[in-house]
Amino acid sequence: MSKKRIAVLVSGGGTNLQALIDAQSRGELVNGELGAVIASNPDAYALERAKRAGIPGYVVARKSYGSSREMTRALVERLRELSIDLVVLAGFMTILTEEMVQAYPNAIINVHPALIPSFCGAGYYGLHVHERALEYGVKVSGATVHFVNEEPDGGPIILQRAVEILEGDTPEALQRRIMEQAEWKLLPQAVSLFCQDRLRVEGRTVRILEA
Ligand code: GAR
């Protein structure tokens, strides 16, 4: 089986990208290789992380295009040029149009910092997700890694992990704990499973096949 080429799409700090880079250097992205990092803004610190790891970095910025659709088309073209097999959205904050899902059906993975279907969908991103979870008073939150379909945060779930809310939690503290205990572990794990062809999508359910 030839190695799957992975592109990671980022907008900010890129700690999930770093988790993927670290997993790769430990040999834990079985049959996968990080081939490109694409940022939605040129100042994303994630680009610095890519550079340090020797991964080619690119910028595809929404403001360089007339519409989200045009931006998505440009992105798909770039992914094709780079022979990408798997697209990972790791804190990518720009909404893409359906051309992306059509070009990569069940081959786009997103990490979301809550237990979907709670605290997800339009307007739920980054720190806002944790603010809403604390406002609601839930006792557990967590992270979800899922395939991307046309519905925001609505695609088949690959992996989830719960994280407890603690007395006195702030959105920042909760965000950090969910990253450490869930996101940074689940995302590399899901990517590795994909690259080994061990994920089978059956309706809304993702079956994980034995190695
Ligand atoms: C992560 O918590 C990720 O789950 C979240 O943004 C953060 C990015 O951090 N993504 C979303 O909210 C998408 N809806 P990072 O740049 O340090 O990986």
Short mmCIF file of C-alpha atoms and ligand atoms in Angstrom, two decimals, residues 10-17 46 49 90-93 110-113 124-127 129-130 153 175 179 183-184, ligand 1:
data_model
loop_
_atom_site.label_atom_id
_atom_site.label_comp_id
_atom_site.label_asym_id
_atom_site.label_seq_id
_atom_site.Cartn_x
_atom_site.Cartn_y
_atom_site.Cartn_z
CA VAL A 10 -4.92 25.49 9.72
CA SER A 11 -5.82 29.02 10.76
CA GLY A 12 -4.10 29.67 14.07
CA GLY A 13 -1.70 28.32 16.64
CA GLY A 14 -1.55 24.84 15.20
CA THR A 15 -1.20 22.74 18.33
CA ASN A 16 -3.16 19.95 16.64
CA LEU A 17 -0.79 20.19 13.67
CA ALA A 46 1.08 26.87 12.43
CA ARG A 49 5.62 24.81 13.01
CA ALA A 90 -7.01 21.23 12.38
CA GLY A 91 -8.44 24.48 13.69
CA PHE A 92 -9.34 25.64 10.18
CA MET A 93 -11.78 28.50 10.69
CA ASN A 110 -12.09 17.51 11.26
CA VAL A 111 -11.36 17.86 14.97
CA HIS A 112 -14.04 19.60 17.03
CA PRO A 113 -13.57 20.54 20.70
CA TYR A 124 -19.27 26.98 17.45
CA TYR A 125 -15.54 27.25 17.01
CA GLY A 126 -12.44 27.71 19.15
CA LEU A 127 -12.94 29.22 22.59
CA VAL A 129 -17.39 26.21 22.19
CA HIS A 130 -15.97 26.03 25.73
CA ASP A 153 -19.87 19.32 12.13
CA GLN A 175 -9.86 24.27 26.14
CA MET A 179 -6.67 19.52 23.83
CA GLU A 183 -7.70 16.30 20.71
CA TRP A 184 -3.94 15.77 20.54
C1 GAR B 1 -8.87 23.35 18.49
O1 GAR B 1 -9.40 23.28 19.78
C2 GAR B 1 -9.86 22.76 17.49
O2 GAR B 1 -10.56 21.66 17.98
C3 GAR B 1 -10.77 23.93 17.29
O3 GAR B 1 -9.92 25.05 17.24
C4 GAR B 1 -8.75 24.81 18.02
C5 GAR B 1 -7.53 25.03 17.16
O4 GAR B 1 -6.35 24.97 17.91
N1 GAR B 1 -11.54 23.77 16.08
C6 GAR B 1 -12.80 24.21 15.95
O5 GAR B 1 -13.37 24.83 16.82
C7 GAR B 1 -13.46 23.88 14.63
N2 GAR B 1 -14.89 24.01 14.72
P1 GAR B 1 -4.93 24.70 17.23
O6 GAR B 1 -4.75 25.72 16.10
O7 GAR B 1 -3.96 24.94 18.35
O8 GAR B 1 -4.91 23.28 16.73
#
